[in-house]
Coordinates of C-alpha atoms and ligand atoms in Angstrom, one line a residue:
M1 CA 104.6 71.2 170.1
A2 CA 103.2 67.2 169.7
N3 CA 100.5 68.2 167.7
D4 CA 101.8 70.0 165.3
S5 CA 104.3 67.1 164.7
S6 CA 101.8 64.9 164.7
F7 CA 99.9 67.6 162.5
L8 CA 103.2 67.8 160.6
F9 CA 104.0 64.1 160.4
S10 CA 100.5 62.4 160.0
G11 CA 100.5 59.4 158.0
I12 CA 104.0 58.9 157.6
R13 CA 104.2 55.1 158.8
F14 CA 106.7 54.6 160.7
D15 CA 109.5 51.9 159.7
R16 CA 110.8 50.1 162.6
K17 CA 111.9 47.4 161.9
K18 CA 114.7 50.0 160.0
F19 CA 115.0 52.1 162.8
G20 CA 114.8 49.4 165.2
S21 CA 118.4 50.0 166.7
D22 CA 118.1 54.5 166.3
I23 CA 114.4 53.5 168.8
A24 CA 116.5 51.3 171.4
R25 CA 119.2 54.6 171.7
F26 CA 116.0 56.8 172.4
Q27 CA 114.4 54.8 174.9
K28 CA 117.0 55.2 177.1
K29 CA 116.6 59.3 177.8
D30 CA 114.3 60.2 180.0
S31 CA 110.3 60.5 179.4
D32 CA 110.5 64.7 178.9
N33 CA 112.4 63.7 175.6
N34 CA 110.3 61.5 174.2
N35 CA 108.9 64.1 172.7
S36 CA 111.6 65.8 170.7
A37 CA 113.3 62.2 169.8
N38 CA 109.8 61.5 168.6
I39 CA 110.1 63.7 165.9
L40 CA 113.8 64.0 165.2
S41 CA 113.5 60.1 164.1
A42 CA 109.7 61.6 162.2
A43 CA 111.9 64.7 161.0
E44 CA 114.1 61.4 159.7
D45 CA 111.7 59.2 159.0
E46 CA 110.1 62.4 156.9
S47 CA 113.3 63.0 155.5
E48 CA 114.3 59.2 153.8
K49 CA 110.5 59.3 152.6
T50 CA 110.2 62.8 151.5
K51 CA 113.0 61.2 148.5
E52 CA 111.4 58.3 148.2
A53 CA 108.0 60.4 147.7
V54 CA 110.0 62.6 145.4
E55 CA 112.2 59.4 143.2
E56 CA 108.3 57.5 143.1
R57 CA 106.8 61.2 141.9
T58 CA 108.6 61.3 139.4
T59 CA 107.9 57.6 138.1
S60 CA 104.5 58.0 138.9
T61 CA 104.3 61.7 136.3
K62 CA 106.3 59.7 133.6
K63 CA 104.3 56.2 133.9
R64 CA 101.1 58.4 133.6
K65 CA 102.7 60.5 130.7
R66 CA 103.2 57.2 129.4
K67 CA 99.4 55.7 130.0
G68 CA 97.8 59.4 129.6
T69 CA 96.1 58.9 133.1
T70 CA 96.8 61.4 136.0
S71 CA 96.3 60.2 139.1
E72 CA 97.3 57.0 141.0
T73 CA 97.8 56.8 144.1
V74 CA 101.6 56.2 146.0
E75 CA 101.7 54.6 149.0
G76 CA 104.1 57.4 151.9
F77 CA 103.1 60.2 149.3
S78 CA 100.0 61.2 150.5
V79 CA 101.5 63.6 152.6
F80 CA 102.6 65.6 150.3
R81 CA 99.3 64.9 148.1
K82 CA 97.5 66.5 150.9
S83 CA 99.1 69.3 151.5
T84 CA 99.7 70.3 147.6
S85 CA 96.1 70.7 145.8
A86 CA 95.4 69.6 143.1
T87 CA 96.0 73.4 140.9
Q88 CA 99.3 72.5 142.0
L89 CA 100.2 69.0 141.0
N90 CA 98.0 70.3 137.2
D91 CA 99.7 73.0 136.6
E92 CA 103.6 70.7 137.8
V93 CA 102.2 68.1 135.2
R94 CA 101.5 71.2 132.1
A95 CA 105.0 72.2 133.5
D96 CA 106.0 69.0 132.5
D97 CA 104.5 68.2 128.8
E98 CA 105.5 72.0 128.5
S99 CA 109.2 71.4 129.0
V100 CA 109.3 68.0 126.8
E101 CA 107.0 69.7 124.5
L102 CA 110.0 72.5 124.5
N103 CA 113.0 70.9 124.0
K104 CA 110.9 68.2 121.4
K105 CA 110.5 72.6 119.7
K106 CA 113.9 73.0 121.1
K107 CA 115.4 69.7 119.2
E108 CA 113.9 70.4 115.6
Q109 CA 114.5 74.0 115.6
N110 CA 118.6 73.2 116.0
R111 CA 118.1 70.0 113.2
Q112 CA 116.5 72.7 111.6
L113 CA 119.8 74.9 111.8
E114 CA 121.6 72.3 111.1
R115 CA 120.0 71.8 107.9
D116 CA 120.1 75.3 107.2
A117 CA 123.6 75.6 108.0
I118 CA 124.4 72.7 105.2
F119 CA 122.7 74.5 102.6
R120 CA 124.1 78.2 102.6
K121 CA 128.0 77.0 102.3
K122 CA 125.9 74.0 99.5
H123 CA 125.1 77.6 98.1
N124 CA 128.0 79.6 99.4
I125 CA 125.5 81.4 101.0
H126 CA 127.5 83.4 104.7
V127 CA 124.7 85.1 106.7
S128 CA 125.3 87.3 110.5
G129 CA 122.8 88.2 112.0
Y130 CA 120.4 87.1 115.3
N131 CA 117.4 84.8 113.7
V132 CA 118.5 84.3 109.7
P133 CA 115.4 83.4 108.8
S134 CA 116.4 80.0 106.2
P135 CA 117.0 80.2 103.0
L136 CA 115.2 79.2 100.1
Q137 CA 114.8 75.9 99.3
D138 CA 113.0 76.5 95.2
F139 CA 110.2 79.3 94.9
D140 CA 107.6 76.9 95.9
E141 CA 108.2 77.8 99.0
L142 CA 107.5 81.8 97.9
K143 CA 103.7 80.4 98.4
S144 CA 103.8 78.1 101.0
R145 CA 106.4 79.2 103.7
Y146 CA 104.8 83.3 102.3
K147 CA 101.8 83.1 100.4
C148 CA 102.8 84.2 97.3
Q149 CA 100.4 85.3 95.0
S150 CA 99.7 83.5 91.4
Y151 CA 101.0 86.7 89.7
L152 CA 104.3 87.5 90.3
L153 CA 104.8 83.0 90.2
R154 CA 103.7 83.1 86.6
N155 CA 105.7 85.8 85.8
L156 CA 108.9 83.7 86.9
K157 CA 107.7 81.2 84.7
E158 CA 107.3 83.3 82.1
L159 CA 111.1 85.0 82.9
G160 CA 113.1 82.3 83.0
F161 CA 113.5 81.8 86.1
R162 CA 113.7 78.0 87.6
E163 CA 115.7 78.4 90.5
P164 CA 116.3 81.0 92.9
T165 CA 120.1 82.5 92.5
P166 CA 121.9 82.3 96.3
I167 CA 121.3 86.4 96.7
Q168 CA 117.8 85.5 96.1
R169 CA 117.5 82.4 98.1
Q170 CA 119.3 84.6 101.5
A171 CA 117.6 88.0 101.1
I172 CA 114.2 87.3 100.2
P173 CA 113.4 85.3 103.1
V174 CA 114.9 88.0 105.2
L175 CA 113.2 90.7 104.1
L176 CA 110.3 89.2 103.4
H177 CA 110.7 88.6 107.7
G178 CA 110.9 92.3 107.8
R179 CA 114.6 92.9 108.0
E180 CA 116.2 95.0 107.4
C181 CA 119.9 93.4 105.3
F182 CA 123.2 94.0 103.6
A183 CA 123.9 91.9 101.0
C184 CA 126.5 91.5 98.8
A185 CA 126.7 89.3 96.2
P186 CA 128.4 88.5 92.8
T187 CA 127.7 90.5 89.3
G188 CA 124.9 88.9 87.2
S189 CA 123.5 86.6 90.0
G190 CA 120.1 87.9 90.3
K191 CA 120.5 90.5 93.6
T192 CA 116.9 92.7 91.4
F193 CA 115.1 90.7 91.8
A194 CA 116.3 89.5 95.5
F195 CA 115.0 92.9 96.9
V196 CA 112.3 93.4 93.8
C197 CA 110.5 90.5 94.9
P198 CA 109.8 90.8 98.9
M199 CA 109.1 94.4 97.9
L200 CA 106.3 93.2 95.7
M201 CA 104.8 91.1 97.8
K202 CA 104.9 93.3 100.9
L203 CA 102.8 95.6 98.8
K204 CA 100.6 92.8 98.0
A205 CA 98.7 95.9 96.0
P206 CA 97.9 99.2 94.9
A207 CA 97.0 101.2 96.9
K208 CA 96.7 105.1 97.1
G209 CA 98.3 107.6 100.4
G210 CA 101.9 108.5 99.5
I211 CA 105.3 106.8 97.9
R212 CA 105.4 103.4 99.6
A213 CA 109.4 102.0 98.4
V214 CA 112.0 103.4 96.9
I215 CA 114.4 101.5 95.2
L216 CA 117.6 103.9 94.6
C217 CA 120.6 103.3 91.5
P218 CA 123.5 104.9 91.6
A219 CA 123.0 106.5 87.8
R220 CA 120.0 107.2 84.8
E221 CA 120.7 104.4 82.2
L222 CA 120.5 101.5 85.6
S223 CA 117.8 103.4 87.3
A224 CA 115.4 102.7 83.4
Q225 CA 116.6 99.4 83.8
T226 CA 115.1 99.1 87.3
Y227 CA 112.5 100.1 86.0
R228 CA 111.0 97.9 83.0
E229 CA 112.6 94.6 85.9
C230 CA 109.7 96.3 88.1
R231 CA 107.4 96.8 85.4
K232 CA 108.3 93.3 84.1
L233 CA 107.7 91.3 87.7
A234 CA 104.6 93.2 88.9
K235 CA 102.8 92.1 85.4
G236 CA 98.9 91.3 86.0
K237 CA 98.6 93.7 89.0
K238 CA 98.7 97.3 88.9
F239 CA 101.0 98.7 91.2
H240 CA 102.1 102.4 90.4
I241 CA 105.6 102.2 89.6
R242 CA 107.4 105.4 88.8
L243 CA 110.6 106.5 87.3
M244 CA 112.0 110.1 88.5
T245 CA 112.6 111.3 84.9
K246 CA 114.3 115.0 84.8
H247 CA 110.6 116.3 84.4
L248 CA 109.1 114.5 87.0
A249 CA 111.6 115.3 89.8
R250 CA 111.2 119.1 88.0
N251 CA 107.6 119.7 87.3
A252 CA 105.6 116.7 89.1
D253 CA 103.4 117.3 92.3
F254 CA 103.9 113.6 93.4
S255 CA 100.5 114.3 96.5
K256 CA 98.9 114.0 93.8
F257 CA 99.1 110.5 92.0
P258 CA 99.4 107.4 93.1
C259 CA 102.8 106.0 93.7
D260 CA 103.6 102.8 94.5
I261 CA 107.3 102.3 93.5
L262 CA 109.0 105.5 92.6
I263 CA 112.4 104.4 91.0
S264 CA 115.1 107.4 90.7
T265 CA 118.6 108.3 91.4
P266 CA 120.2 109.9 94.1
L267 CA 119.6 113.5 93.2
R268 CA 116.5 113.4 91.1
L269 CA 115.2 112.2 94.3
R270 CA 116.4 115.1 95.9
L271 CA 116.1 117.7 93.9
A272 CA 112.2 117.1 94.2
V273 CA 112.0 117.2 97.8
K274 CA 113.9 120.1 98.0
R275 CA 111.4 121.1 96.1
K276 CA 108.6 120.1 98.6
K277 CA 107.1 117.8 95.9
V278 CA 107.2 114.2 97.8
D279 CA 107.1 113.1 100.4
L280 CA 108.7 110.1 101.1
S281 CA 107.5 109.9 105.0
R282 CA 105.5 106.7 104.6
V283 CA 108.1 105.3 102.2
E284 CA 107.6 101.9 103.8
Y285 CA 110.1 99.8 101.5
L286 CA 114.7 101.4 100.4
V287 CA 116.5 99.6 98.7
L288 CA 120.2 101.0 97.8
D289 CA 121.3 99.6 95.1
E290 CA 124.8 100.1 93.7
S291 CA 125.6 101.2 98.5
D292 CA 129.1 101.6 97.8
K293 CA 129.0 103.9 94.7
L294 CA 126.2 105.7 96.7
F295 CA 127.7 106.5 99.7
E296 CA 131.0 108.3 97.8
P297 CA 132.1 110.9 99.1
E298 CA 130.1 113.0 96.5
L299 CA 126.7 111.4 96.7
F300 CA 126.8 110.8 100.1
K301 CA 125.2 114.3 101.2
Q302 CA 121.8 113.1 98.5
I303 CA 121.6 110.1 100.2
D304 CA 122.3 111.0 103.7
S305 CA 118.9 113.4 103.6
I306 CA 116.9 110.4 101.6
I307 CA 117.2 108.3 103.9
K308 CA 116.3 111.1 107.2
A309 CA 113.2 112.3 104.9
C310 CA 112.4 108.1 105.1
S311 CA 111.4 108.6 108.2
N312 CA 108.2 106.3 108.7
P313 CA 110.1 104.6 112.0
S314 CA 108.4 100.6 110.3
I315 CA 110.7 101.3 107.3
I316 CA 112.5 98.3 105.7
R317 CA 115.9 99.2 104.1
S318 CA 118.6 97.5 102.1
L319 CA 121.8 97.4 100.8
F320 CA 123.2 95.4 97.7
S321 CA 125.9 95.3 95.7
A322 CA 129.1 93.0 94.4
T323 CA 131.4 95.3 96.7
L324 CA 131.3 95.9 99.7
P325 CA 134.1 98.0 101.6
D326 CA 134.1 98.3 105.6
F327 CA 132.7 102.0 105.8
V328 CA 129.6 101.1 103.9
E329 CA 129.8 97.9 106.4
D330 CA 129.7 100.8 109.5
R331 CA 127.3 102.8 107.6
A332 CA 124.6 100.4 107.4
R333 CA 125.4 99.1 110.5
E334 CA 125.0 102.7 112.3
L335 CA 122.0 103.5 109.8
M336 CA 120.1 99.8 110.2
H337 CA 118.5 98.3 113.0
D338 CA 118.6 94.5 113.7
A339 CA 120.1 93.9 110.0
V340 CA 121.1 90.6 108.0
R341 CA 124.3 91.1 106.3
V342 CA 123.6 88.8 103.4
I343 CA 127.3 87.3 101.4
V344 CA 127.6 85.2 98.7
G345 CA 131.1 83.5 98.2
R346 CA 133.8 85.9 99.0
K347 CA 133.9 89.7 99.1
N348 CA 134.2 92.1 96.5
M349 CA 134.7 89.2 94.4
A350 CA 134.7 89.8 90.8
S351 CA 132.7 87.1 89.0
E352 CA 133.9 82.9 89.1
T353 CA 132.2 82.6 85.1
I354 CA 134.9 85.4 83.3
N355 CA 137.8 84.3 81.7
Q356 CA 139.9 87.7 83.1
K357 CA 143.2 89.0 81.2
L358 CA 145.9 91.1 81.6
V359 CA 148.2 92.6 77.7
F360 CA 150.3 94.4 78.0
T361 CA 150.5 97.4 76.3
G362 CA 153.4 99.8 76.8
S363 CA 152.0 102.9 75.5
E364 CA 148.8 105.2 74.8
E365 CA 149.4 104.2 70.5
G366 CA 150.2 100.3 71.7
K367 CA 146.3 99.9 73.2
L368 CA 144.7 100.9 69.6
L369 CA 146.7 98.4 68.0
A370 CA 145.5 96.2 70.2
I371 CA 142.3 96.4 70.3
R372 CA 142.8 96.5 66.1
Q373 CA 144.4 93.7 66.2
S374 CA 142.2 92.4 68.5
F375 CA 138.3 92.5 65.8
A376 CA 140.5 92.1 63.5
E377 CA 141.7 88.2 64.8
S378 CA 138.3 88.0 66.5
L379 CA 135.5 89.9 67.3
N380 CA 132.6 88.8 69.0
P381 CA 130.5 91.3 69.9
P382 CA 128.4 92.2 71.2
V383 CA 131.5 93.9 72.9
L384 CA 132.2 97.5 76.0
V385 CA 135.1 98.8 75.7
F386 CA 135.8 101.3 79.1
V387 CA 137.8 103.9 79.2
Q388 CA 138.1 106.8 82.3
S389 CA 136.8 109.8 81.0
K390 CA 133.9 111.3 78.4
E391 CA 137.0 113.2 77.0
R392 CA 138.5 109.7 76.4
A393 CA 135.3 107.7 75.0
K394 CA 135.6 111.0 71.8
E395 CA 138.6 110.6 71.1
L396 CA 138.3 106.3 71.2
Y397 CA 135.1 106.2 68.9
G398 CA 136.7 109.4 66.8
E399 CA 138.7 106.1 66.0
L400 CA 136.9 103.3 65.9
Q401 CA 134.2 104.7 63.8
F402 CA 135.9 104.6 60.6
D403 CA 137.5 100.8 61.2
N404 CA 134.5 99.6 59.8
I405 CA 132.8 97.8 62.9
R406 CA 129.7 99.0 64.0
V407 CA 130.8 101.0 66.8
D408 CA 129.2 103.6 69.0
V409 CA 129.5 105.7 72.3
I410 CA 128.0 106.6 76.0
H411 CA 128.9 108.7 77.9
S412 CA 127.7 111.9 81.0
D413 CA 128.3 115.3 77.6
L414 CA 125.2 112.8 75.7
S415 CA 121.6 113.5 75.7
Q416 CA 118.6 111.6 77.6
E417 CA 118.1 110.4 74.3
E418 CA 120.9 109.6 72.9
R419 CA 122.4 107.5 75.5
E420 CA 119.2 106.1 75.8
N421 CA 119.8 105.0 71.6
S422 CA 123.3 103.7 73.0
V423 CA 122.2 101.3 75.8
D424 CA 118.5 100.3 73.3
N425 CA 121.1 99.1 70.1
F426 CA 123.3 97.7 71.7
R427 CA 120.8 95.7 73.6
A428 CA 118.8 95.3 70.3
G429 CA 122.7 94.2 68.4
K430 CA 122.6 96.4 65.7
T431 CA 125.6 98.3 68.1
W432 CA 129.1 95.3 68.2
V433 CA 130.9 97.5 70.2
L434 CA 130.2 99.8 73.2
I435 CA 132.5 102.9 74.1
A436 CA 131.6 103.5 77.3
T437 CA 133.1 105.5 80.8
D438 CA 132.5 104.2 83.8
V439 CA 128.5 105.4 83.2
V440 CA 126.9 101.8 82.2
A441 CA 130.0 99.8 84.4
R442 CA 127.0 99.3 88.0
G443 CA 124.4 97.0 86.9
M444 CA 123.7 97.1 83.6
D445 CA 122.2 94.0 82.3
F446 CA 123.5 93.7 78.7
K447 CA 122.9 89.8 77.9
G448 CA 125.1 87.8 76.8
V449 CA 128.4 90.5 76.8
N450 CA 131.1 87.7 75.3
C451 CA 133.5 90.3 76.0
V452 CA 134.3 93.6 78.6
I453 CA 138.1 95.1 77.4
N454 CA 139.2 98.0 80.6
Y455 CA 141.3 99.5 77.8
D456 CA 142.6 102.2 80.0
F457 CA 142.9 100.3 83.4
P458 CA 140.4 100.5 86.3
D459 CA 140.4 103.0 88.9
S460 CA 139.6 101.1 91.3
A461 CA 139.2 97.5 92.6
A462 CA 135.6 97.3 92.2
A463 CA 135.9 99.3 89.0
Y464 CA 137.2 97.3 88.3
V465 CA 134.9 94.3 89.4
H466 CA 131.6 96.2 88.3
R467 CA 133.4 96.2 84.3
I468 CA 134.6 92.8 84.1
G469 CA 130.8 91.9 85.5
R470 CA 129.0 93.0 82.5
S471 CA 130.5 89.4 81.0
G472 CA 129.5 86.5 82.6
R473 CA 126.6 87.6 83.7
A474 CA 123.2 84.6 85.2
G475 CA 126.0 82.1 84.5
R476 CA 127.7 82.5 81.1
T477 CA 130.6 82.7 80.6
G478 CA 132.3 86.1 80.0
Q479 CA 135.7 86.9 78.7
A480 CA 137.8 90.1 80.6
I481 CA 140.7 92.1 79.5
T482 CA 142.7 94.7 80.6
F483 CA 145.3 96.8 79.0
Y484 CA 147.5 97.8 81.8
T485 CA 150.7 100.7 80.3
E486 CA 153.0 101.3 82.5
E487 CA 152.3 103.7 84.8
D488 CA 149.4 101.4 85.4
I489 CA 151.8 98.9 87.0
P490 CA 151.8 99.8 90.6
F491 CA 148.5 98.7 90.5
L492 CA 149.0 95.6 88.8
R493 CA 148.9 93.6 91.6
N494 CA 146.0 94.1 93.1
V495 CA 144.2 93.0 89.7
A496 CA 146.0 89.5 89.2
N497 CA 144.7 89.7 93.3
L498 CA 141.3 90.1 92.2
M499 CA 142.1 87.3 89.3
A500 CA 143.4 85.1 91.3
A501 CA 140.7 85.2 93.7
S502 CA 137.5 83.9 91.1
G503 CA 140.5 80.6 89.8
C504 CA 142.0 82.5 86.8
E505 CA 145.3 81.9 86.4
V506 CA 148.6 84.4 86.8
P507 CA 151.6 84.5 86.4
S508 CA 153.6 83.6 89.9
W509 CA 155.5 87.2 89.0
L510 CA 152.4 89.9 89.3
M511 CA 152.2 87.8 92.8
E512 CA 154.9 88.9 93.4
L513 CA 155.5 92.4 92.5
R514 CA 154.8 94.8 95.7
K515 CA 150.9 96.0 96.1
K516 CA 150.0 99.3 96.9
K517 CA 146.5 100.9 98.0
W518 CA 144.2 101.4 94.5
K519 CA 143.1 105.0 95.3
K520 CA 141.5 106.7 92.1
H521 CA 143.6 105.8 89.7
R522 CA 143.4 108.1 86.6
P523 CA 146.7 109.2 85.3
K524 CA 146.5 111.6 82.6
R525 CA 147.0 109.4 79.7
D526 CA 148.2 111.0 75.9
T527 CA 145.7 111.6 73.6
I528 CA 143.8 108.2 71.5
S529 CA 145.2 109.1 67.7
T530 CA 146.4 107.6 65.6
K531 CA 147.1 111.3 63.7
P532 CA 150.2 112.3 63.9
D533 CA 150.8 115.2 66.2
L534 CA 151.2 118.1 64.2
Ligands
LIG601 N1 116.8 82.6 89.8 C1 117.1 83.3 88.5 N2 117.6 82.3 86.9 C2 117.6 82.1 85.5 N3 118.4 84.1 85.6 C3 117.7 85.1 86.5 C4 117.7 85.0 88.2 N4 117.0 86.0 88.4 C5 117.9 86.4 87.2 N5 118.1 85.7 86.7 C6 118.6 86.9 85.7 O1 120.7 87.3 86.2 C7 120.7 88.5 85.2 C8 121.3 89.5 86.4 O2 120.5 89.8 87.0 P1 121.0 91.2 87.4 O3 120.5 92.3 87.1 O4 119.6 91.0 88.8 O5 122.5 90.6 88.7 P2 123.1 91.9 89.4 O6 123.3 91.2 90.5 O7 122.0 92.8 90.2 O8 124.4 91.8 88.9 P3 125.2 93.6 88.9 O9 125.2 93.2 90.3 O10 125.8 93.2 87.4 O11 124.4 95.0 89.2 C9 120.1 89.3 84.4 O12 118.6 88.8 83.7 C10 118.1 88.2 84.8 O13 116.5 88.6 84.7

């Protein structure tokens, strides 16, 4: 025991002065107790010394760090030094260093998070999800942070894109970090580039060996437009970008040619998949543009089977739209892994750059008078006029085509070529007024549409937001006029709410109307005609 204790406590100097009274007490005890008394007092001493030693060690480690040295003998510390191996000590020092480093890193991360939050607030960007990448400060960061190739930066410049739009600031880094993403941003706010840019950057260079990326759009016109935009952005790089035409869907064998990016409507892609001429198992990127439309019941089956056919486990999927109803969010959460949700402004809101107006026309006849009067007073082309069906598009066209204005029409009964011509002529300014059904209500980027007229009241909040969003794009101002008749009054409050939310003045009586659930409001309307009924 004595030996043990001397071994255990060797090196400890006993402070006789400090523990004088204890020594006196223990000296009175018989000799048998001497050993244990010594041990006890030595133990007390040790505990005292241990405390000192620990304090000493902490200070000396700090000192060492300050001085940059690693060994300094401290009195009374040697017992621990002796029983602690050099590697252990080194480990402790290293652990200390690491924890300081970690703290520094954490602090910097927190500062970055704070900066990101301020920046997002400034640009009205709202995110949710784990570890959301920092938003882009400018396009230069595409190069400095993500090694963007020069062809893409050059194309951006050529297109006149100086600053990223809010959705581009956030969605591009999210996708470049390989995260799935569902995003909602106002009409005309640059969502196309937000998904095409990271796609081109991730694909890096043209390659053979199957379809690598797919963009799905709900309408042919929008697919054609996205195809053109992709090609503009990819200029200078020989990517194989293909638009799924009716001919390709029916006849082509996609295994026979390279395809980096395929742009299609769900119907055409589904047809090609069914024919087994398209293999989607290698697709690395899948974009569902106008995703809420794609998830509507009439397209859901096709979309579902396409998503299943894109079976690559490392696929990155993204959903984009200006309207993101809850059912689409739910679907996105089911579908995606570790997705980031990006909302610019408020969900499902009309663009704030559009001046919106409601006009009561009483009857169908009243509408025709109102549109003629409006054109007579001030026709400021290009003007887009929306009606609720192809029959009504034909009727209105029949009325206006002889009115000495350059008017055209687009609907699903026209041939592909006729539809393309209508769009091209309108884009080129040859047509002043384009009468349309909802086939061109979503995504179409007609530059500088001055006014959208909802000749027929839209059938849903989403339809309203997308239709009027053909105007007031890319920061420009625009105008939207919505005609309403008695039949539409139950749904007026919904439009009034959208108007108020995007900053338009709304008469107070409108805000006092009752709200009614707006579900596919397409009442049977009287024929558009000034000819008297026979
Ligand atoms: N960073 C940018 N700077 C300037 N213009 C831009 C920028 N990004 C996109 N644009 C332009 O803004 C217009 C609208 O872009 P885009 O069609 O992608 O909008 P969107 O958000 O997809 O609209 P929608 O919801 O109607 O589909 C286009 O003409 C496009 O060229």
